Coordinates of C-alpha atoms in Angstrom, one line a residue:
Chain K
M27 CA -160.0 149.6 129.9
H28 CA -160.8 150.8 133.4
D29 CA -161.4 154.4 131.9
S30 CA -163.1 153.1 129.3
V31 CA -165.3 151.5 131.6
W32 CA -165.7 154.8 133.5
F33 CA -166.2 156.6 130.7
E34 CA -169.4 153.8 129.3
T35 CA -170.8 154.1 132.4
Q36 CA -171.1 158.2 132.5
Q37 CA -172.9 157.7 129.0
I38 CA -169.5 158.9 127.2
P39 CA -168.4 156.8 124.3
A40 CA -164.9 155.6 124.7
V41 CA -162.8 153.2 122.9
F42 CA -159.5 152.1 123.8
V43 CA -156.6 150.6 121.8
A44 CA -153.8 148.5 122.2
S45 CA -151.7 146.2 120.1
S46 CA -152.8 142.9 119.2
A47 CA -150.7 140.6 121.7
F48 CA -153.2 142.1 124.7
A49 CA -156.6 141.2 123.3
G50 CA -157.0 138.4 125.5
A51 CA -155.9 140.4 128.6
A52 CA -158.3 143.0 127.2
Q53 CA -161.3 140.6 127.9
A54 CA -160.5 139.4 130.8
Q55 CA -160.3 143.0 132.4
A56 CA -163.6 143.7 130.8
D57 CA -165.2 140.9 131.4
A58 CA -163.9 141.2 135.4
L59 CA -165.1 144.6 135.2
G60 CA -168.7 143.8 134.2
L61 CA -168.8 145.3 130.4
P62 CA -167.1 142.3 128.1
D63 CA -168.3 144.4 125.3
V64 CA -166.2 147.6 125.8
R65 CA -165.3 149.1 122.5
R66 CA -161.7 148.0 121.5
V67 CA -159.7 148.1 118.5
F68 CA -156.3 146.2 118.0
V69 CA -153.4 147.5 116.4
P70 CA -150.6 145.1 115.2
H71 CA -148.1 144.2 118.0
P72 CA -145.3 145.4 118.8
I73 CA -145.2 148.8 120.1
Q74 CA -142.0 149.1 121.8
D75 CA -139.5 149.3 118.8
A76 CA -141.9 150.6 116.4
T77 CA -140.3 153.6 114.3
D78 CA -142.3 156.8 114.3
D79 CA -143.1 155.8 110.4
E80 CA -144.5 152.5 111.4
M81 CA -146.5 153.9 114.2
R82 CA -148.1 156.6 112.2
A83 CA -149.2 153.9 109.9
K84 CA -150.5 151.9 112.7
A85 CA -152.4 154.7 113.5
D86 CA -153.6 155.7 110.0
A87 CA -155.0 152.0 109.7
A88 CA -156.8 152.0 112.8
V89 CA -158.5 155.7 112.6
E90 CA -161.9 154.7 110.7
L91 CA -161.9 151.4 113.0
I92 CA -161.7 153.7 115.8
I93 CA -164.6 156.2 114.7
A94 CA -166.6 153.6 113.8
A95 CA -166.2 151.7 117.4
L96 CA -167.3 155.0 118.9
T97 CA -170.3 155.9 116.7
A98 CA -171.6 152.2 116.6
Chain D
M10 CA -184.6 138.0 182.2
T11 CA -183.3 136.6 178.6
A12 CA -185.3 134.7 176.4
L13 CA -183.4 131.4 176.1
P14 CA -183.2 130.3 172.0
S15 CA -185.6 127.7 170.9
F16 CA -184.6 124.5 169.5
V17 CA -186.0 120.7 168.3
L18 CA -184.2 117.9 169.6
A19 CA -185.4 114.4 169.5
D20 CA -185.7 112.4 172.8
Q21 CA -184.8 108.6 173.1
A22 CA -188.2 107.6 171.9
G23 CA -187.6 109.7 168.5
G24 CA -190.2 112.3 169.6
A25 CA -189.9 116.0 168.8
R26 CA -189.3 118.0 171.8
R27 CA -189.6 121.7 171.6
F28 CA -188.2 124.5 173.5
P29 CA -190.0 126.8 174.6
P30 CA -192.5 124.1 175.7
G31 CA -195.3 126.6 177.1
A32 CA -194.5 125.4 180.7
P33 CA -191.7 125.9 183.1
A34 CA -188.3 123.9 182.2
V35 CA -185.4 122.5 183.7
L36 CA -182.5 121.5 181.1
C37 CA -179.2 120.1 182.2
F38 CA -176.9 119.6 179.4
V39 CA -175.0 115.9 180.2
K40 CA -172.4 113.8 178.6
E41 CA -171.7 109.8 179.6
D42 CA -168.0 110.3 180.4
C43 CA -168.5 113.0 182.5
P44 CA -168.4 111.7 186.6
T45 CA -170.3 114.4 188.1
S46 CA -173.0 114.5 185.3
N47 CA -173.6 110.9 186.0
M48 CA -174.6 111.5 189.8
V49 CA -176.8 114.3 189.0
V50 CA -178.6 112.2 186.1
P51 CA -180.8 110.1 189.1
L52 CA -181.4 113.7 190.5
L53 CA -183.0 114.9 187.3
E54 CA -184.8 111.8 187.1
A55 CA -186.4 112.5 190.6
L56 CA -187.0 116.1 189.5
Y57 CA -188.9 115.1 186.3
R58 CA -191.1 112.4 188.0
A59 CA -192.4 115.1 190.4
L60 CA -192.7 117.9 188.5
D61 CA -194.0 115.8 185.6
G62 CA -197.1 117.6 183.8
A63 CA -196.6 120.8 185.3
A64 CA -193.2 121.7 184.2
R65 CA -190.6 119.8 181.6
V66 CA -187.5 118.2 182.9
W67 CA -185.2 117.6 180.1
L68 CA -181.2 116.4 180.2
V69 CA -179.6 117.5 177.0
G70 CA -176.9 114.8 175.9
Q71 CA -174.1 115.9 173.8
E72 CA -173.2 112.1 172.5
A73 CA -175.7 110.0 170.5
V74 CA -174.0 106.6 172.0
G75 CA -173.6 108.1 175.5
N76 CA -176.8 109.6 175.7
A77 CA -178.3 106.0 175.3
L78 CA -175.9 104.5 177.7
L79 CA -177.2 107.1 180.2
V80 CA -180.5 106.2 179.4
D81 CA -179.9 102.2 180.2
R82 CA -177.7 102.8 183.1
Y83 CA -180.0 104.7 184.9
R84 CA -183.3 103.8 183.6
L85 CA -184.5 107.2 182.6
T86 CA -187.9 108.0 182.1
A87 CA -187.0 111.3 181.9
P88 CA -186.9 112.5 178.0
M89 CA -183.3 112.6 177.1
L90 CA -182.5 114.9 174.0
D91 CA -180.3 114.0 171.5
D92 CA -177.7 117.2 171.1
S93 CA -174.8 115.2 169.4
A94 CA -174.5 117.5 166.7
L95 CA -174.1 120.3 169.4
R96 CA -175.9 122.9 168.3
V97 CA -178.0 123.7 171.3
S98 CA -175.0 123.2 173.6
Y99 CA -173.3 125.8 171.6
V100 CA -176.1 128.5 171.4
Y101 CA -176.5 128.1 175.1
A102 CA -173.2 129.1 175.2
V103 CA -172.4 125.8 177.2
E104 CA -168.8 125.1 178.4
I105 CA -168.9 123.1 181.3
I106 CA -170.8 119.7 181.9
P107 CA -173.0 119.5 183.4
T108 CA -174.8 123.0 183.1
L109 CA -178.5 123.4 184.5
V110 CA -181.0 125.7 182.9
L111 CA -184.3 127.0 185.1
A112 CA -186.5 128.4 182.3
D113 CA -190.3 130.2 183.2
G114 CA -192.9 129.6 181.0
E115 CA -192.1 131.9 178.6
G116 CA -188.8 130.3 177.8
R117 CA -186.9 133.1 180.0
E118 CA -184.0 131.9 181.8
Q119 CA -184.4 132.0 185.6
G120 CA -181.3 130.6 186.7
R121 CA -178.1 128.9 185.8
L122 CA -175.9 126.4 187.3
V123 CA -172.3 125.4 186.0
G124 CA -170.8 122.0 187.5
Y125 CA -172.2 120.9 191.0
R126 CA -172.5 123.1 194.1
K127 CA -175.1 120.9 196.5
D128 CA -177.0 124.3 198.1
E129 CA -177.1 125.9 194.2
W130 CA -178.5 122.9 193.0
Q131 CA -181.1 122.6 196.1
A132 CA -182.1 126.2 195.3
L133 CA -182.6 125.6 191.8
F134 CA -184.6 122.6 192.4
A135 CA -187.2 124.5 194.7
A136 CA -187.2 127.4 192.4
A137 CA -188.4 125.1 189.6
A138 CA -190.7 123.1 191.8
R139 CA -192.4 126.7 192.7
L140 CA -192.4 127.7 189.3
A141 CA -194.5 124.7 188.5
G142 CA -196.4 124.8 191.8
R143 CA -195.7 121.3 192.8
D144 CA -193.8 119.8 195.9
G145 CA -190.0 119.0 195.2
P146 CA -188.8 115.5 194.6
A147 CA -187.8 113.6 198.3
I148 CA -183.9 113.9 197.8
D149 CA -181.6 112.7 200.5
W150 CA -179.3 115.4 199.4
D151 CA -176.9 114.1 202.3
A152 CA -176.0 111.4 200.5
Y153 CA -174.4 113.8 198.2
P154 CA -171.0 115.9 198.4
D155 CA -171.3 119.3 198.5
W156 CA -169.1 120.0 195.6
R157 CA -168.1 118.2 192.5
P158 CA -166.4 119.7 189.5
G159 CA -168.1 119.7 185.9
C160 CA -165.9 118.7 182.8
G161 CA -165.2 120.5 179.8
S162 CA -167.8 120.7 177.1
R163 CA -167.6 119.0 174.2
T164 CA -168.1 122.2 172.2
L165 CA -165.3 123.5 173.2
E166 CA -163.1 120.8 172.0
P167 CA -160.6 121.3 169.3
G168 CA -162.4 121.6 165.3
I169 CA -165.4 121.1 167.2
A170 CA -165.7 124.9 168.3
E171 CA -164.4 126.1 164.9
R172 CA -167.0 123.9 163.5
L173 CA -170.0 125.3 165.6
Q174 CA -168.6 128.9 165.0
A175 CA -168.7 128.4 161.4
E176 CA -172.3 126.8 161.3
S177 CA -173.4 129.7 163.4
A178 CA -175.4 132.8 162.0
N179 CA -173.8 135.2 164.1
G180 CA -170.2 133.6 163.2
P181 CA -167.6 135.9 161.6
L182 CA -167.8 134.3 158.2
R183 CA -169.8 135.8 155.1
A184 CA -167.5 134.5 152.1
R185 CA -170.1 132.1 149.8
R186 CA -169.7 128.6 150.8
I187 CA -169.0 126.2 148.4
D188 CA -170.1 122.6 148.8
I189 CA -167.4 119.8 147.8
A190 CA -169.2 116.3 146.6
P191 CA -167.8 113.9 149.0
G192 CA -166.2 111.7 146.2
D193 CA -164.5 114.7 144.7
D194 CA -161.0 115.5 146.3
E195 CA -160.8 118.9 147.5
F196 CA -157.2 119.7 146.7
E197 CA -158.3 118.6 142.8
F198 CA -161.1 120.7 143.4
M199 CA -159.4 123.6 144.4
F200 CA -157.2 123.4 141.2
D201 CA -160.3 122.5 138.8
Q202 CA -161.5 126.1 140.6
G203 CA -158.7 127.6 138.7
L204 CA -157.5 129.3 143.1
T205 CA -153.9 127.7 143.2
D206 CA -150.7 129.0 141.8
G207 CA -149.9 125.9 140.6
L208 CA -148.6 124.2 143.4
P209 CA -151.6 123.0 145.8
V210 CA -153.3 125.1 148.5
V211 CA -155.1 124.1 151.9
P212 CA -158.8 123.8 151.2
P213 CA -160.0 127.1 153.0
T214 CA -162.8 125.0 155.4
P215 CA -164.7 127.6 157.5
E216 CA -162.9 126.0 160.5
R217 CA -159.6 127.1 158.8
V218 CA -160.5 130.3 158.0
L219 CA -161.8 130.9 161.6
R220 CA -158.5 129.2 163.3
M221 CA -156.9 131.8 160.7
L222 CA -158.8 134.6 162.1
T223 CA -157.6 134.2 165.7
G224 CA -154.1 135.8 164.2
T225 CA -156.2 139.5 164.1
R226 CA -158.1 141.7 166.3
R227 CA -159.4 143.1 163.3
D228 CA -163.4 142.7 162.2
S229 CA -163.6 139.8 159.9
Q230 CA -165.7 141.8 157.4
Q231 CA -163.3 145.1 157.4
V232 CA -161.8 145.8 153.9
V233 CA -158.2 145.6 154.2
A234 CA -157.5 147.2 150.6
V235 CA -159.6 147.4 147.1
V236 CA -157.3 145.1 145.2
P237 CA -156.4 145.5 141.4
P238 CA -156.9 144.7 138.7
N239 CA -160.7 144.1 139.5
M240 CA -160.7 146.5 142.3
A241 CA -162.2 143.9 144.6
P242 CA -162.6 144.5 147.9
A243 CA -160.4 142.3 150.0
T244 CA -162.2 141.7 153.8
V245 CA -159.8 140.8 156.4
E246 CA -161.7 136.9 155.9
K247 CA -161.0 136.6 152.1
V248 CA -157.2 137.6 152.9
A249 CA -157.3 135.1 156.0
A250 CA -159.1 132.6 153.3
N251 CA -156.1 133.0 150.8
A252 CA -153.6 133.1 154.1
V253 CA -155.0 129.3 154.8
M254 CA -154.5 128.2 151.0
A255 CA -151.2 129.6 151.0
G256 CA -150.2 127.8 154.5
C257 CA -149.9 130.8 156.8
K258 CA -150.7 129.9 160.7
P259 CA -152.8 132.4 162.3
A260 CA -150.1 134.3 163.8
Y261 CA -148.6 135.6 160.2
L262 CA -152.2 136.9 159.0
P263 CA -151.1 140.5 160.6
V264 CA -148.1 140.6 158.4
V265 CA -149.9 139.5 155.2
I266 CA -152.7 142.3 156.1
A267 CA -149.8 145.0 156.1
A268 CA -148.2 143.8 153.0
L269 CA -151.5 143.9 151.5
E270 CA -152.2 147.1 152.7
A271 CA -148.9 148.6 151.6
V272 CA -148.8 147.1 148.0
C273 CA -152.5 148.7 147.3
T274 CA -151.1 152.3 147.2
D275 CA -150.8 154.3 144.6
E276 CA -146.8 155.0 145.6
F277 CA -146.6 151.2 145.1
N278 CA -149.0 150.7 142.2
I279 CA -149.7 147.0 142.4
H280 CA -151.8 147.2 139.1
G281 CA -148.9 148.3 136.9
V282 CA -146.8 145.8 138.6
M283 CA -149.3 142.7 138.0
A284 CA -149.9 143.9 134.6
T285 CA -146.7 144.9 133.3
T286 CA -144.8 142.1 130.8
W287 CA -141.6 142.9 132.5
G288 CA -142.3 140.2 135.3
A289 CA -141.8 142.1 138.7
S290 CA -143.3 140.8 141.8
P291 CA -144.0 142.3 145.4
C292 CA -140.9 141.3 147.5
I293 CA -141.9 141.4 151.2
V294 CA -138.8 142.6 153.7
V295 CA -139.8 142.1 157.0
N296 CA -138.2 143.9 160.2
G297 CA -138.8 144.2 164.0
P298 CA -139.4 141.7 166.9
I299 CA -142.1 139.5 164.9
R300 CA -139.2 138.0 162.9
A301 CA -138.5 135.7 165.5
R302 CA -141.9 136.0 167.0
L303 CA -142.7 133.9 164.0
G304 CA -139.5 131.9 163.3
M305 CA -138.8 134.1 160.1
N306 CA -135.3 132.9 158.8
P307 CA -133.0 135.6 157.7
G308 CA -130.1 133.2 157.7
V309 CA -128.9 130.4 155.6
Q310 CA -131.0 130.1 152.4
A311 CA -133.3 133.6 153.6
L312 CA -134.0 134.0 149.8
G313 CA -134.8 130.6 149.3
S314 CA -136.7 127.6 150.5
G315 CA -137.5 125.8 153.7
N316 CA -139.2 128.0 156.1
R317 CA -142.7 128.4 156.5
A318 CA -143.3 131.8 157.9
N319 CA -141.1 133.1 154.8
A320 CA -142.7 130.9 152.4
T321 CA -146.4 131.3 152.9
I322 CA -146.5 135.2 154.0
G323 CA -145.2 135.8 150.4
R324 CA -147.2 133.4 148.7
A325 CA -150.3 134.5 150.8
L326 CA -150.1 137.7 149.0
K327 CA -149.6 136.5 145.5
L328 CA -152.7 134.3 146.2
I329 CA -154.7 137.3 147.2
L330 CA -153.5 139.5 144.1
R331 CA -154.9 136.3 142.0
N332 CA -157.8 135.0 143.5
I333 CA -159.5 138.3 145.1
G334 CA -157.5 141.2 142.5
G335 CA -157.9 138.9 139.3
A336 CA -154.3 139.1 138.5
K337 CA -153.9 135.7 136.7
P338 CA -151.4 134.9 134.3
G339 CA -153.0 134.9 130.8
G340 CA -155.8 136.9 131.8
V341 CA -154.3 140.2 133.0
E342 CA -151.4 138.7 134.3
R343 CA -148.8 139.7 131.5
S344 CA -145.6 139.0 132.4
T345 CA -143.5 137.5 129.3
L346 CA -141.5 135.5 131.3
A347 CA -141.4 136.2 135.0
S348 CA -139.7 134.5 137.8
P349 CA -139.9 131.9 140.1
A350 CA -140.6 134.9 142.9
K351 CA -144.1 135.0 141.3
Y352 CA -145.2 132.0 143.8
T353 CA -143.5 133.7 146.7
M354 CA -140.5 136.5 147.9
C355 CA -140.5 137.3 151.5
F356 CA -137.5 137.2 153.9
P357 CA -136.5 139.1 157.3
E358 CA -133.5 141.0 157.3
A359 CA -130.9 140.1 159.5
Q360 CA -130.8 142.9 161.8
E361 CA -128.6 141.4 164.2
A362 CA -125.9 141.1 161.7
S363 CA -126.0 144.0 160.2
P364 CA -123.4 147.0 161.1
W365 CA -126.0 149.5 160.2
E366 CA -129.4 150.2 161.0
P367 CA -132.0 148.3 159.6
L368 CA -134.3 148.9 156.7
H369 CA -137.3 150.2 159.0
V370 CA -135.2 152.5 161.2
E371 CA -133.7 153.8 158.4
R372 CA -137.3 154.2 156.8
G373 CA -138.5 156.4 159.6
F374 CA -139.7 153.6 162.4
E375 CA -138.6 152.7 165.7
H376 CA -136.8 149.7 166.6
T377 CA -139.2 147.9 168.4
D378 CA -141.8 148.4 165.3
S379 CA -142.3 145.6 163.1
V380 CA -142.5 146.8 159.9
V381 CA -143.0 145.3 156.3
T382 CA -141.5 147.1 153.3
V383 CA -142.5 145.7 150.0
F384 CA -141.0 146.0 146.6
A385 CA -141.2 145.3 143.2
L386 CA -138.7 143.4 142.2
E387 CA -137.8 140.6 139.7
G388 CA -136.3 137.4 141.3
P389 CA -133.0 138.0 143.3
R390 CA -129.4 137.1 141.5
G391 CA -126.1 136.2 143.5
I392 CA -123.1 138.5 143.3
A393 CA -119.8 137.1 144.3
D394 CA -117.0 138.4 145.4
Q395 CA -114.3 136.0 147.8
I396 CA -111.7 138.7 147.1
S397 CA -112.3 141.9 148.5
R398 CA -110.9 143.1 151.7
T399 CA -112.1 146.9 151.7
G400 CA -115.3 148.6 151.3
H401 CA -113.8 150.5 148.6
A402 CA -113.2 147.1 146.8
L403 CA -116.2 145.4 147.7
A404 CA -118.8 148.1 147.1
A405 CA -117.4 148.4 143.6
S406 CA -118.6 144.7 142.8
F407 CA -121.9 145.6 144.3
G408 CA -121.7 148.2 141.2
L409 CA -120.7 146.6 138.6
A410 CA -123.1 143.7 139.3
L411 CA -126.5 146.4 139.7
E412 CA -125.5 148.3 136.2
S413 CA -126.7 145.4 134.6
V414 CA -130.6 145.5 136.0
W415 CA -132.9 146.2 133.3
H416 CA -130.3 146.5 131.0
P417 CA -126.9 148.0 131.2
K418 CA -127.4 150.7 129.2
V419 CA -130.8 152.1 130.3
R420 CA -130.4 155.0 133.0
P421 CA -131.4 156.7 134.9
Y422 CA -132.9 153.6 136.9
G423 CA -135.4 153.1 139.4
D424 CA -135.7 150.9 142.7
V425 CA -133.6 147.9 143.5
L426 CA -132.9 146.4 146.3
L427 CA -129.4 145.1 147.4
V428 CA -128.7 141.9 150.2
V429 CA -125.8 142.0 151.8
C430 CA -124.4 138.8 152.7
P431 CA -123.1 138.7 156.8
E432 CA -119.5 138.4 155.6
H433 CA -119.4 140.8 153.2
A434 CA -121.7 143.2 155.8
E435 CA -118.5 142.0 158.0
T436 CA -116.2 143.3 155.9
L437 CA -117.7 147.0 155.6
R438 CA -118.2 147.2 159.0
Q439 CA -114.6 146.4 159.8
D440 CA -113.7 149.0 157.1
G441 CA -116.0 151.6 158.7
W442 CA -118.0 151.8 155.9
S443 CA -121.9 153.2 156.2
K444 CA -124.6 152.6 154.0
A445 CA -124.5 155.9 151.8
R446 CA -120.6 155.4 151.4
V447 CA -121.9 152.3 149.6
R448 CA -124.5 153.6 147.7
E449 CA -122.1 156.6 146.4
R450 CA -119.4 154.0 145.5
I451 CA -121.8 152.1 143.5
Q452 CA -123.2 154.8 141.8
A453 CA -119.6 156.1 141.1
V454 CA -118.7 152.6 139.6
A455 CA -121.9 152.1 137.7
A456 CA -121.5 155.7 135.7
R457 CA -120.8 155.4 132.5
P458 CA -119.6 158.0 129.7
L459 CA -122.8 159.3 127.7
C460 CA -121.2 157.6 124.5
D461 CA -121.3 154.1 126.0
V462 CA -124.7 154.1 126.5
L463 CA -126.6 155.7 123.8
R464 CA -129.0 153.5 122.0
S465 CA -126.7 152.4 118.5
D466 CA -126.7 149.8 115.6
E467 CA -124.7 148.2 118.2
C468 CA -126.7 147.3 121.0
G469 CA -130.3 148.8 120.4
E470 CA -131.4 149.0 124.1
G471 CA -130.0 152.7 125.9
V472 CA -130.3 156.4 126.4
P473 CA -132.0 158.0 123.6
A474 CA -130.3 160.5 122.0
G475 CA -133.4 162.7 121.5
R476 CA -133.3 163.7 125.1
W477 CA -130.6 166.3 124.2
G478 CA -132.8 167.8 121.5
P479 CA -133.4 167.2 117.8
G480 CA -129.2 167.2 116.9
G481 CA -128.3 164.7 120.0
P482 CA -125.8 165.4 122.6
N483 CA -122.7 167.6 122.0
A484 CA -119.2 166.2 121.9
E485 CA -118.9 167.7 125.6
Q486 CA -122.1 166.3 126.6
L487 CA -120.9 162.6 125.3
K488 CA -118.2 162.6 127.8
T489 CA -120.1 163.1 130.7
L490 CA -120.7 160.0 133.0
V491 CA -124.5 159.0 133.1
P492 CA -125.1 157.3 136.6
K493 CA -126.9 154.1 136.7
F494 CA -129.6 155.2 139.2
A495 CA -131.9 158.2 139.2
A496 CA -131.0 158.9 142.9
A497 CA -128.3 156.9 145.8
G498 CA -131.7 156.6 147.6
N499 CA -132.7 154.4 144.7
I500 CA -130.4 151.8 145.7
H501 CA -131.9 149.9 149.0
I502 CA -129.6 147.7 151.3
V503 CA -130.5 145.1 153.7
V504 CA -128.4 142.3 155.5
A505 CA -129.6 138.5 155.2
G506 CA -128.2 135.2 154.7
G507 CA -126.0 132.5 156.1
Q508 CA -123.0 133.4 158.0
A509 CA -120.2 131.6 155.3
G510 CA -120.1 132.8 152.3
K511 CA -119.2 136.0 150.7
F512 CA -122.4 136.0 148.2
S513 CA -124.7 138.8 148.5
A514 CA -127.8 139.1 146.1
I515 CA -129.4 142.1 144.0
F516 CA -133.1 142.5 143.2
G517 CA -133.8 144.3 139.9
G518 CA -136.9 146.6 140.0
W519 CA -139.2 147.8 137.5
V520 CA -140.2 151.0 136.5
G521 CA -139.0 153.1 139.5
G522 CA -141.1 157.0 140.3
P523 CA -144.2 158.2 140.3
A524 CA -144.9 156.4 137.2
G525 CA -143.8 153.1 138.2
S526 CA -143.6 151.5 141.6
M527 CA -141.9 153.0 144.8
P528 CA -141.5 151.0 148.1
V529 CA -143.7 151.1 150.6
S530 CA -143.6 150.8 154.6
R531 CA -145.9 149.3 156.7
R532 CA -146.0 148.6 160.7
I533 CA -147.6 145.3 161.3
D534 CA -150.9 145.7 163.3
E535 CA -150.4 143.0 166.0

């Protein structure tokens, strides 16, 4: 989130990706850093025990959302 | 000559008296319960009558009721100004009553007397008459004593001094003031504002924060650290406010400051510690002479409750991380479970019960230094060993317990803290065991063959086989012993606890090394 905000303040579009369990944390941090609408994409939680194939599926499902967020 | 501060005060008739008045002036600060004030009031009345019109002679009284009594008692016609709010006394730096100030027509100070010495008062009355271009009053000075002591100004009374300093534009406080309605309960207000850890906090009134600031020589506006996750600058003043909230005494403030400096480093990585789902929290270990000066408890229940310094220093750091840094549970603070150590975790090492060098000396400081060392740790857990009589046997118990941190199969692991109780320390002393030897024994006992700690369907967690390439480890590698800790130095050892009980304790950590959190020590700047 800190990195996203830094990039955005340099006029470089940035999006961060996290698992859905961190949506609240992301908003709290975005609000605190003064950029409440920072671009974000959430993938289904959890990540820790996901297999490589499950991770690829999460990435495949998220890639269009990430592109859309960056080009919005 | 210094220009005196301007002011407007009401006299006994309710009229506004403005200083500077555009004429020479004599101001005398008095209070009714001061015998010397009572002695000089008639002298000032005489001076007022002699100089009236050409100079101002004003009494400045520090108590509304007392002022009225003085006016009646001496049938005063001279103006008695109401400074019961004490603001004028404060800005005039009045410490002793009576204080007599002579000002010229431009409001510049020409003379100041404190208490009563007859020769000085005679000289100042003569100087006032000269400034006014009048003859002074006819006073029988022989009827007065040569000398009388003054009394303390009300501005110096406990509570009042802090209030006046807090109200002063030149005071050390810059934080936003919040006024609470008279009908509001200030403790409930602090809860409603989301500024507590779930327990009540002491409301950080300006007076309390000023008292707290007496605990440090640092400037109130100096930035101690930039506190993650919100990267908020924590000034000494804001640290002091949180120390008040935690219940600290002013003498504890340097420890809180040192601990905050220590956690806000790249090595300690408080950002990660507070944001991780794991639930670690800063644990402060205090070494050196300050332990005794603050009355810290290294003995019975050292890791528990009951000692103000232990409890509130740790709590102050946690409140700073929450209220300044923004690490609020449910917000950026995401611990799955955490532990009561999130409220507070601070204790001093029982150096006197230790057979070894204390922690701070081990980490490169002098014995005479007072030092905080911060670790990112869970809550503590006990290790009972009431049987072992040798270092070899006892250190094995430590190793077996320490193997379980994070997960018994996960290795190599980072930093942990072993708290050796005095009875266990004595066993190790009698057997001549050094800390290094204890660490070696822990590493030996906690080591397991690789085949026992690999991830498997029997128990998912453990060492990933992929570390040995796509084919995993070979038969020979499966037999190799894998130590629990990356290095013996990851096992930090201090002594604490009551004299009775063969019960030590361990604290598990978080992620060690540069990607996680490493212990940091800071000398306490007293």
